[in-house]
Short mmCIF file of C-alpha atoms in Angstrom, two decimals:
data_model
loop_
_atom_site.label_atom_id
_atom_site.label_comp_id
_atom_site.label_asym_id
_atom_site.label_seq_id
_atom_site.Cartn_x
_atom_site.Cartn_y
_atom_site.Cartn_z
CA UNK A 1 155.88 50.34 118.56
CA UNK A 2 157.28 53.64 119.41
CA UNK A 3 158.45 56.84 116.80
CA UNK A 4 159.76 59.87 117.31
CA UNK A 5 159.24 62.72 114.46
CA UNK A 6 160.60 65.42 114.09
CA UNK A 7 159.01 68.86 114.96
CA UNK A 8 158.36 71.21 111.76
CA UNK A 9 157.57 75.17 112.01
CA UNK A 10 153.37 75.56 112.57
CA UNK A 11 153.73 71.86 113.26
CA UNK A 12 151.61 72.98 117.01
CA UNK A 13 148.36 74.22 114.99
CA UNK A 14 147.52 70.73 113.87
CA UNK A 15 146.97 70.68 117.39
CA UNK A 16 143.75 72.47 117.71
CA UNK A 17 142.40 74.01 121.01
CA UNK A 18 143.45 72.42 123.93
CA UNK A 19 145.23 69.81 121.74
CA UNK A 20 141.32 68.51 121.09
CA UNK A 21 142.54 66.95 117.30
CA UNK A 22 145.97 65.20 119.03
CA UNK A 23 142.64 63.69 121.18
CA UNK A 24 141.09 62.77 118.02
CA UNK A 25 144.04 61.17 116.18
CA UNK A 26 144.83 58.95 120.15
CA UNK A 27 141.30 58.03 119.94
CA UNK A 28 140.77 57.46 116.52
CA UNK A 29 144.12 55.51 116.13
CA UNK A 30 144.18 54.20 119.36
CA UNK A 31 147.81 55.65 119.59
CA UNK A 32 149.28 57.73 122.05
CA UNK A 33 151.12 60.90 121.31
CA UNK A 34 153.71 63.14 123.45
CA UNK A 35 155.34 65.97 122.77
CA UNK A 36 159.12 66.37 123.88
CA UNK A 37 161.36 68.81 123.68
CA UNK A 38 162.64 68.52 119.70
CA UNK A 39 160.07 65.37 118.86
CA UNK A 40 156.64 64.59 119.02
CA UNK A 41 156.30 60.84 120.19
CA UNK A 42 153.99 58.28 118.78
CA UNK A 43 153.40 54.80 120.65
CA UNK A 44 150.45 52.10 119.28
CA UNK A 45 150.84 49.30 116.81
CA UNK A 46 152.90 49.71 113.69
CA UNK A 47 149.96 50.19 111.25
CA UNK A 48 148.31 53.14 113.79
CA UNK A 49 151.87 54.48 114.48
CA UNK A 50 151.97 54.66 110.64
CA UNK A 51 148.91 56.17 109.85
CA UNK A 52 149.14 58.89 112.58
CA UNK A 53 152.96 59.83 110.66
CA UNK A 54 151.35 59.92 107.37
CA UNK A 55 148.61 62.77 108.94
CA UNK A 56 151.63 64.53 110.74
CA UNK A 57 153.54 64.32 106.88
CA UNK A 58 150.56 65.45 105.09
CA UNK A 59 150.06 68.39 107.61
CA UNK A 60 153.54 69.50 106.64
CA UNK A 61 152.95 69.28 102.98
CA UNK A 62 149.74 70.80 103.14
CA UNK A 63 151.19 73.54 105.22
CA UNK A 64 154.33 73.84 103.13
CA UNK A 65 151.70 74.25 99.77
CA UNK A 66 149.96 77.38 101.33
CA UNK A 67 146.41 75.44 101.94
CA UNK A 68 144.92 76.66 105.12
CA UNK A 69 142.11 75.15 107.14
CA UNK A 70 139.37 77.18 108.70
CA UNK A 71 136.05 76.84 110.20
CA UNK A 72 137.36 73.44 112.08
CA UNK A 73 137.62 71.71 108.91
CA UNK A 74 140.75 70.14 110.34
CA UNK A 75 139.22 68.65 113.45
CA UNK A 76 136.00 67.61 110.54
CA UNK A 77 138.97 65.76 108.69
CA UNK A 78 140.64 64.47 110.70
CA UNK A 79 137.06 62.73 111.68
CA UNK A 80 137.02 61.32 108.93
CA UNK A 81 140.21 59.68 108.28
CA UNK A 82 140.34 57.91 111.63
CA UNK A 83 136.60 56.31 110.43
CA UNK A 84 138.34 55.20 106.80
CA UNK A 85 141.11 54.07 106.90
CA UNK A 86 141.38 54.82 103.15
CA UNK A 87 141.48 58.52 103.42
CA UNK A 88 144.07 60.52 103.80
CA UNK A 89 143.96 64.22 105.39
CA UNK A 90 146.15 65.18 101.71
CA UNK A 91 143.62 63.39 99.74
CA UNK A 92 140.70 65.24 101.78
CA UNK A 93 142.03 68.73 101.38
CA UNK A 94 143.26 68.25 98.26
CA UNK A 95 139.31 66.78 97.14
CA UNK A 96 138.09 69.76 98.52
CA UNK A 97 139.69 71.96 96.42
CA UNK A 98 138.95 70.38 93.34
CA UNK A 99 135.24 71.70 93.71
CA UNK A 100 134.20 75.53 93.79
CA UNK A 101 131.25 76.06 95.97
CA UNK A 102 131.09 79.81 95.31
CA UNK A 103 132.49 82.02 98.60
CA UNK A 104 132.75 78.99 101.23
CA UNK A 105 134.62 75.98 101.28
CA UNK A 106 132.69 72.85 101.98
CA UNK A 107 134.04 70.04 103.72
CA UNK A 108 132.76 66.66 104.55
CA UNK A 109 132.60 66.69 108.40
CA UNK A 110 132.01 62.83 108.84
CA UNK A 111 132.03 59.54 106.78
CA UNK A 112 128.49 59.91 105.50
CA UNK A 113 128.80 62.76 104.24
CA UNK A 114 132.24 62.33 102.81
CA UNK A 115 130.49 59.50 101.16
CA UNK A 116 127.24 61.47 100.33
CA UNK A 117 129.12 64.03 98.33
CA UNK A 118 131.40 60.67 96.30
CA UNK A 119 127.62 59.30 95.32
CA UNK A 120 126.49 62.41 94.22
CA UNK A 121 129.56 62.88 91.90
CA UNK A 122 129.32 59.58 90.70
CA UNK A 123 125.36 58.44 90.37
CA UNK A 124 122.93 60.34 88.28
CA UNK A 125 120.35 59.79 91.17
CA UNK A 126 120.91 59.79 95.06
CA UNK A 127 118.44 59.97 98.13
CA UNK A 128 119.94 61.71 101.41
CA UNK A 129 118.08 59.89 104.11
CA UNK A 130 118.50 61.12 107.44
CA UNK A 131 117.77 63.20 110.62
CA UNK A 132 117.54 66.68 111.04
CA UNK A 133 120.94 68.43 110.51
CA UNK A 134 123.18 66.38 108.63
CA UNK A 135 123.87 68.58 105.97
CA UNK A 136 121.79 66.52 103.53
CA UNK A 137 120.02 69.62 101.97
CA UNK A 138 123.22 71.91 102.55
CA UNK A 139 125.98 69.78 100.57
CA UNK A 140 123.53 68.94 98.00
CA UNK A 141 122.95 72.62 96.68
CA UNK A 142 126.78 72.59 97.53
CA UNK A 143 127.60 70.41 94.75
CA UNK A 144 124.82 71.76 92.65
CA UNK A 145 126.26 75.24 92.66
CA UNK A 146 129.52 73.43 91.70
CA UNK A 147 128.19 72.22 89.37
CA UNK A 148 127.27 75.07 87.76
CA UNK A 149 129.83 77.07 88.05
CA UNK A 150 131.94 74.18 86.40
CA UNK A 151 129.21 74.19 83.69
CA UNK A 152 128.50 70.80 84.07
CA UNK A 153 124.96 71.78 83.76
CA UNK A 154 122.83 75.13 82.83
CA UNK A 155 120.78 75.25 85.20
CA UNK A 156 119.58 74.37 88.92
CA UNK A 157 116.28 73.23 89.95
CA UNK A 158 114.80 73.21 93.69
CA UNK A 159 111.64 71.63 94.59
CA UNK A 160 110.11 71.08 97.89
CA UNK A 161 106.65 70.05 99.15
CA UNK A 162 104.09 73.04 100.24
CA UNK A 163 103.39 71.08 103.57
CA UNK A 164 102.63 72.66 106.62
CA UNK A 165 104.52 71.78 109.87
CA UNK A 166 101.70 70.66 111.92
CA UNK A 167 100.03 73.75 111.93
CA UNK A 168 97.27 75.23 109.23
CA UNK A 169 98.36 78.71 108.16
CA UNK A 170 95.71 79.67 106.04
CA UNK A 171 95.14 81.79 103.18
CA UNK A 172 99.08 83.53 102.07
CA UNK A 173 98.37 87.35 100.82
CA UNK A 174 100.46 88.05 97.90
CA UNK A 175 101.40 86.61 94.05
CA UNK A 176 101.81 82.75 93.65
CA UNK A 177 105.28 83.12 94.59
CA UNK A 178 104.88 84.95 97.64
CA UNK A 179 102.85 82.46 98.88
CA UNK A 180 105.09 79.74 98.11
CA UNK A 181 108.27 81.41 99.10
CA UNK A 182 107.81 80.63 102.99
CA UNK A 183 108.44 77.05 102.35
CA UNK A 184 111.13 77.12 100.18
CA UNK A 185 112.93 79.41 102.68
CA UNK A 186 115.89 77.09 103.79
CA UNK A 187 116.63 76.68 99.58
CA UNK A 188 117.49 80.44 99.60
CA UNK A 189 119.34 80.39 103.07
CA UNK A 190 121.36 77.74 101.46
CA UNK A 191 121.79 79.66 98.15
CA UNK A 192 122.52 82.95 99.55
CA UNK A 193 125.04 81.32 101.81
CA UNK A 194 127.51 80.22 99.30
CA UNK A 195 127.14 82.41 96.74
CA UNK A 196 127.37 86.57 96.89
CA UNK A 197 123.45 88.27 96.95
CA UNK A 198 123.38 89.94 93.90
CA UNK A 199 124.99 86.74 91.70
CA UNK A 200 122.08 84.99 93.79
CA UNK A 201 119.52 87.26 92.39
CA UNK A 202 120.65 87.89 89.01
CA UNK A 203 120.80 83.60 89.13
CA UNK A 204 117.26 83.76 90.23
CA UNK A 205 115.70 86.49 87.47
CA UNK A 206 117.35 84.70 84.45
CA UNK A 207 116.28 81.13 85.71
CA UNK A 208 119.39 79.73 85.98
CA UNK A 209 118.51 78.75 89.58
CA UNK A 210 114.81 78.17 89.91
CA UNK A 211 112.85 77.22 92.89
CA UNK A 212 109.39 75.59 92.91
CA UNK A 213 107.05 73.47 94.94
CA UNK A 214 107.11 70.53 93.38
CA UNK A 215 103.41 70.76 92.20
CA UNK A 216 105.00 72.35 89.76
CA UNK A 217 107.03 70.11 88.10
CA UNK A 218 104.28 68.08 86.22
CA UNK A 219 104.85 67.38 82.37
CA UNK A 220 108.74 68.84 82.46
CA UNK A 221 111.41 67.10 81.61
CA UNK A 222 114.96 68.93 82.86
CA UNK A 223 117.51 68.86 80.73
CA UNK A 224 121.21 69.63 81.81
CA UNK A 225 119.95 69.96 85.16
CA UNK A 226 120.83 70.04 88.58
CA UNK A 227 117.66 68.96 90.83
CA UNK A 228 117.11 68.94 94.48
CA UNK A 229 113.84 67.96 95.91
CA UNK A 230 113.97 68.55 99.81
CA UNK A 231 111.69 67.45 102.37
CA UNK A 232 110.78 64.72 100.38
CA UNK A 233 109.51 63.06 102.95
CA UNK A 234 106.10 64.82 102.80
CA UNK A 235 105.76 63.99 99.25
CA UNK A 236 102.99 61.52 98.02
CA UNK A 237 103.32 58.70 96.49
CA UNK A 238 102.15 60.11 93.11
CA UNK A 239 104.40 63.35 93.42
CA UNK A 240 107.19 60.99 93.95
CA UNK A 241 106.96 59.02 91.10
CA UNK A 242 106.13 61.99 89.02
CA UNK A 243 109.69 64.00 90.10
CA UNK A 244 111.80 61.05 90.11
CA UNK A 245 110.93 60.73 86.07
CA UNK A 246 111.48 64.11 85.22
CA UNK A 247 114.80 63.52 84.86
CA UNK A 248 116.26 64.78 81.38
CA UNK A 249 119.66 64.09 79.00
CA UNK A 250 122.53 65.56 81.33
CA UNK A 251 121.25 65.61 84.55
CA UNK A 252 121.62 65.11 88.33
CA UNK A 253 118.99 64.30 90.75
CA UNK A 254 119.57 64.59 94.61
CA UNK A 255 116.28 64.02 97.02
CA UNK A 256 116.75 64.48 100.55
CA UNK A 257 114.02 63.65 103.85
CA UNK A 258 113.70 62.47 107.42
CA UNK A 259 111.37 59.64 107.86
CA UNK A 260 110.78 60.87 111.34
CA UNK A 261 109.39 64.04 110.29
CA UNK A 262 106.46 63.01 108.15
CA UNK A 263 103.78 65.79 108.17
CA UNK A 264 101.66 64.56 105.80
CA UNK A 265 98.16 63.37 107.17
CA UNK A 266 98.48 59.72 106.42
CA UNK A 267 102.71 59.16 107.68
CA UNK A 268 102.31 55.57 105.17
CA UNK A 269 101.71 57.77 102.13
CA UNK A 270 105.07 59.06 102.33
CA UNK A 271 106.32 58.99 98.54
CA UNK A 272 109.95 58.74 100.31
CA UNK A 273 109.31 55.87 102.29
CA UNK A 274 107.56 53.67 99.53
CA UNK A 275 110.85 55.29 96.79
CA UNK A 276 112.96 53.87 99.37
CA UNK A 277 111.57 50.32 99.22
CA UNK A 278 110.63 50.11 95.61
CA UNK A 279 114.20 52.03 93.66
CA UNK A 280 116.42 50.49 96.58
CA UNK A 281 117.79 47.74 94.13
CA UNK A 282 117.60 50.02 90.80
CA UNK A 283 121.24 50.35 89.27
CA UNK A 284 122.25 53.76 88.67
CA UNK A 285 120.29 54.96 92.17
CA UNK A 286 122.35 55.24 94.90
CA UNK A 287 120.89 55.66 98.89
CA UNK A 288 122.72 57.14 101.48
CA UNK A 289 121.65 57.26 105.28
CA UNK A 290 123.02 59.68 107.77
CA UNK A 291 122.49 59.30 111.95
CA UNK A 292 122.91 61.14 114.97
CA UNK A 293 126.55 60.44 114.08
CA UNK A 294 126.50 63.03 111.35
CA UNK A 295 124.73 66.34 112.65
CA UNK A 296 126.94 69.84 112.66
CA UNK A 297 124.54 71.48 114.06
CA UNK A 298 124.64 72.31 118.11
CA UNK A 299 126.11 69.35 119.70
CA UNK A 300 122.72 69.82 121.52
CA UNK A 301 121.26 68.44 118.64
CA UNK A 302 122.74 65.17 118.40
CA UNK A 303 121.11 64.27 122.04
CA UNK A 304 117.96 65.21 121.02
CA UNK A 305 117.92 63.07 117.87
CA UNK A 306 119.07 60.41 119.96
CA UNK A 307 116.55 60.54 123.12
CA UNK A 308 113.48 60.79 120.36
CA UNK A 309 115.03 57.50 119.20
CA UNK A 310 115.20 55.83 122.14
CA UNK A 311 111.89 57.31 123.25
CA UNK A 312 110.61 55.90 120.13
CA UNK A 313 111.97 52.38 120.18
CA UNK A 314 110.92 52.16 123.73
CA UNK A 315 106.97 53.26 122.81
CA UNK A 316 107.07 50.73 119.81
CA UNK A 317 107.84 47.85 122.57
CA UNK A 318 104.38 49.01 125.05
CA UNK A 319 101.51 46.70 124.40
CA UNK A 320 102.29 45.77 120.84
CA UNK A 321 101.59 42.13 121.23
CA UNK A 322 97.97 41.08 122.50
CA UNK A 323 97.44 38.17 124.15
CA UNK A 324 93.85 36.66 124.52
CA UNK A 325 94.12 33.55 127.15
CA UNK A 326 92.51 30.37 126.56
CA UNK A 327 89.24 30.59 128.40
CA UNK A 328 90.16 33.58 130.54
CA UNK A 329 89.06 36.58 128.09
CA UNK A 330 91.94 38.34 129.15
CA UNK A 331 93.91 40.85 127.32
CA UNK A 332 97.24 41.71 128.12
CA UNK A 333 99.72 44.55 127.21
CA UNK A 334 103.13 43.92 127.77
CA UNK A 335 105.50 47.01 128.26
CA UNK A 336 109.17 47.41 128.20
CA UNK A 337 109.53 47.38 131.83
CA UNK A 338 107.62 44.19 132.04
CA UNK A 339 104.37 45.46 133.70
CA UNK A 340 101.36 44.06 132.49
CA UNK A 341 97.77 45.68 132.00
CA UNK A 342 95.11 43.25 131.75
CA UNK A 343 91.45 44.44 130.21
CA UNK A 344 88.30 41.76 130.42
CA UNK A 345 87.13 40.86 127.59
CA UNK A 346 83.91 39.13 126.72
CA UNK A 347 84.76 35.57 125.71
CA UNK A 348 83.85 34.83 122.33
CA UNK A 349 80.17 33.75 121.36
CA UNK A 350 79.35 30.60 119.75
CA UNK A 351 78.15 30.77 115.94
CA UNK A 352 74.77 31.01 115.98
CA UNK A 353 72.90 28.16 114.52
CA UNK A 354 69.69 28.00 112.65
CA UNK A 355 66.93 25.57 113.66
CA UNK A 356 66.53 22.46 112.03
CA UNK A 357 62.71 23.19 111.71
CA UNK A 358 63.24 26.79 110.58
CA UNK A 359 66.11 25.64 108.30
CA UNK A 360 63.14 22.86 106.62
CA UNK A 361 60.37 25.81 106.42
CA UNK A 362 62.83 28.22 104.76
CA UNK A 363 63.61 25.71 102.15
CA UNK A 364 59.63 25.11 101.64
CA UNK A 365 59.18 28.89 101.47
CA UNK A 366 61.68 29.19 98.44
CA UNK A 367 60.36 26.01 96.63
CA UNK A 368 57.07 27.80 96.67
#
């Protein structure tokens, strides 16, 4: 199917640099699209000839209603549309400006997170599970802040684990919160991010945002609350249990971790791991699991993710199975690649058996 439409003023800036979202939509849509002189050209099948008018319409609209797009949240849209075929690029701008996240607008730049930020609207409990920048801990004080600022709740609570990365730092110098203050560092880069300094700090001294290691949290219960433990993956199983039943009348809970980045000292004690296996069937608790798919940070980023991955799966194939020969004492490691290392091994001893004689005189011995 071919359609022509009909070029409308600004039409070219749904473009993007070096025509990089008309990529996205051909790739997404698996359409093809050429500009003429007074028409841009769509060819594909009917339903992806269709769906790539109704972007170029909603453009229009959008364009016509004074709604402008920065910080490549068109490109992060249009992303997103071409991976549901439910969304619309109206219905994603419009979405977004239904919530106030202070100074910055927040969009969803992929289907996880589009779907992260749906759960966390409509579940009273959600775990962000996921790699390294994916915006799990970003979008979550994002809708916590909008949140308050609707004044759906009173207040905003951020906990994460006092765990060392790998290293020992020793003894802080300071008050209690000095010391802690280190590790809840990316909270406040988060905070002061979206919302100005000062309404930061004044949020801060009245306790209207608080922020606490989650050794802290013992015996509350938080009412009318918005709270974000982060880094949950280096929480014990106890601490886990303990914050996930803090939860008060009116509230929202949002935990966020990488499984991959477990720096606790035993990586099976991870209170996220075990949550994740025994509240994965609990109604009301909703999971949602991000990939390499989803970062926004350096594209870098998304290659490393991936190569640790396939670094990992490769090292979980090397001499897993053991394989002790029938009379030949032999153990062998299988890797990947198919090479074998073989190790001798002593073949097992017989049981060793007691004398009949001895066996007799022992049983005289404990008659007597």
């Amino acid at each position: 199917m071919k359609k022509n439409i009909e070029i409308s003023p600004n039409i070219e800036t749904l473009f993007g640099t070096r025509d990089e979202n008309l990529r996205l939509l051909e790739d997404g849509l698996n359409v093809t699209i050429n500009l003429r002189a007074d028409s841009i050209e769509i060819t594909g099948a009917a339903p992806d000839v269709n769906r790539a008018e109704q972007v170029f319409a909603d453009y229009e609209h959008l364009l016509r209603t004074g709604h402008s797009f920065v910080n490549g949240d068109l490109g992060s849209m249009i992303r997103v549309l071409t991976s549901d075929r439910s969304a619309t690029l109206r219905g994603l701008a419009e979405s977004g400006k239904q919530r106030s996240f202070g100074k910055r607008t927040v969009q969803p730049k992929s289907i996880n997170q589009r779907r992260y930020l749906e759960a966390i609207e409509k579940h009273d409990m959600v775990f962000g599970v996921g790699p390294a920048g994916t915006g799990k801990t970003y979008l979550a004080v994002a809708m916590a802040i909008s949140a308050l600022l609707s004044k759906r709740v009173n207040r905003i609570v951020l906990a994460r684990p006092a765990v060392e990365a790998g290293e020992r730092l020793g003894f802080l110098p300071g008050t209690l919160q000095e010391k802690v203050d280190p590790y809840l560092r990316p909270l406040y880069d988060a905070l002061y991010d979206m919302l100005e300094p000062d309404k930061v700090d004044r949020y801060l001294e009245k306790n209207v945002i608080e922020i606490a290691p989650i050794a802290f949290m013992r015996g509350r219960t938080l009412n009318d609350a918005f709270v974000i433990l982060d880094e949950a993956q280096n929480t014990t199983s106890e601490q886990m249990k303990m914050f996930v039943t803090r939860l008060g009348f009116n509230s929202k809970a949002v935990i966020t971790g990488d499984v991959t980045q477990i720096d606790l000292p035993n990586a099976n004690r991870s209170g996220l791991i075990e949550a994740i296996d025994i509240l994965g069937k609990v109604e009301g608790i909703h999971f949602c699991y991000f990939d390499e798919g989803d970062v926004v940070r350096h594209h870098l980023v998304q290659r490393i993710i991936r190569a640790y991955e396939d670094y990992k799966g490769r090292n979980e194939q090397l001499s897993l199975s053991l394989e002790l020969k029938n009379g030949g004492g032999i153990a062998t490691a299988r890797t990947a690649s198919g090479q074998v290392y073989a190790t001798g091994i002593e073949p097992e001893a017989a049981l060793a058996e007691v004398p009949p004689e001895e066996a007799a005189s022992s049983q005289e011995r404990v008659s007597e």
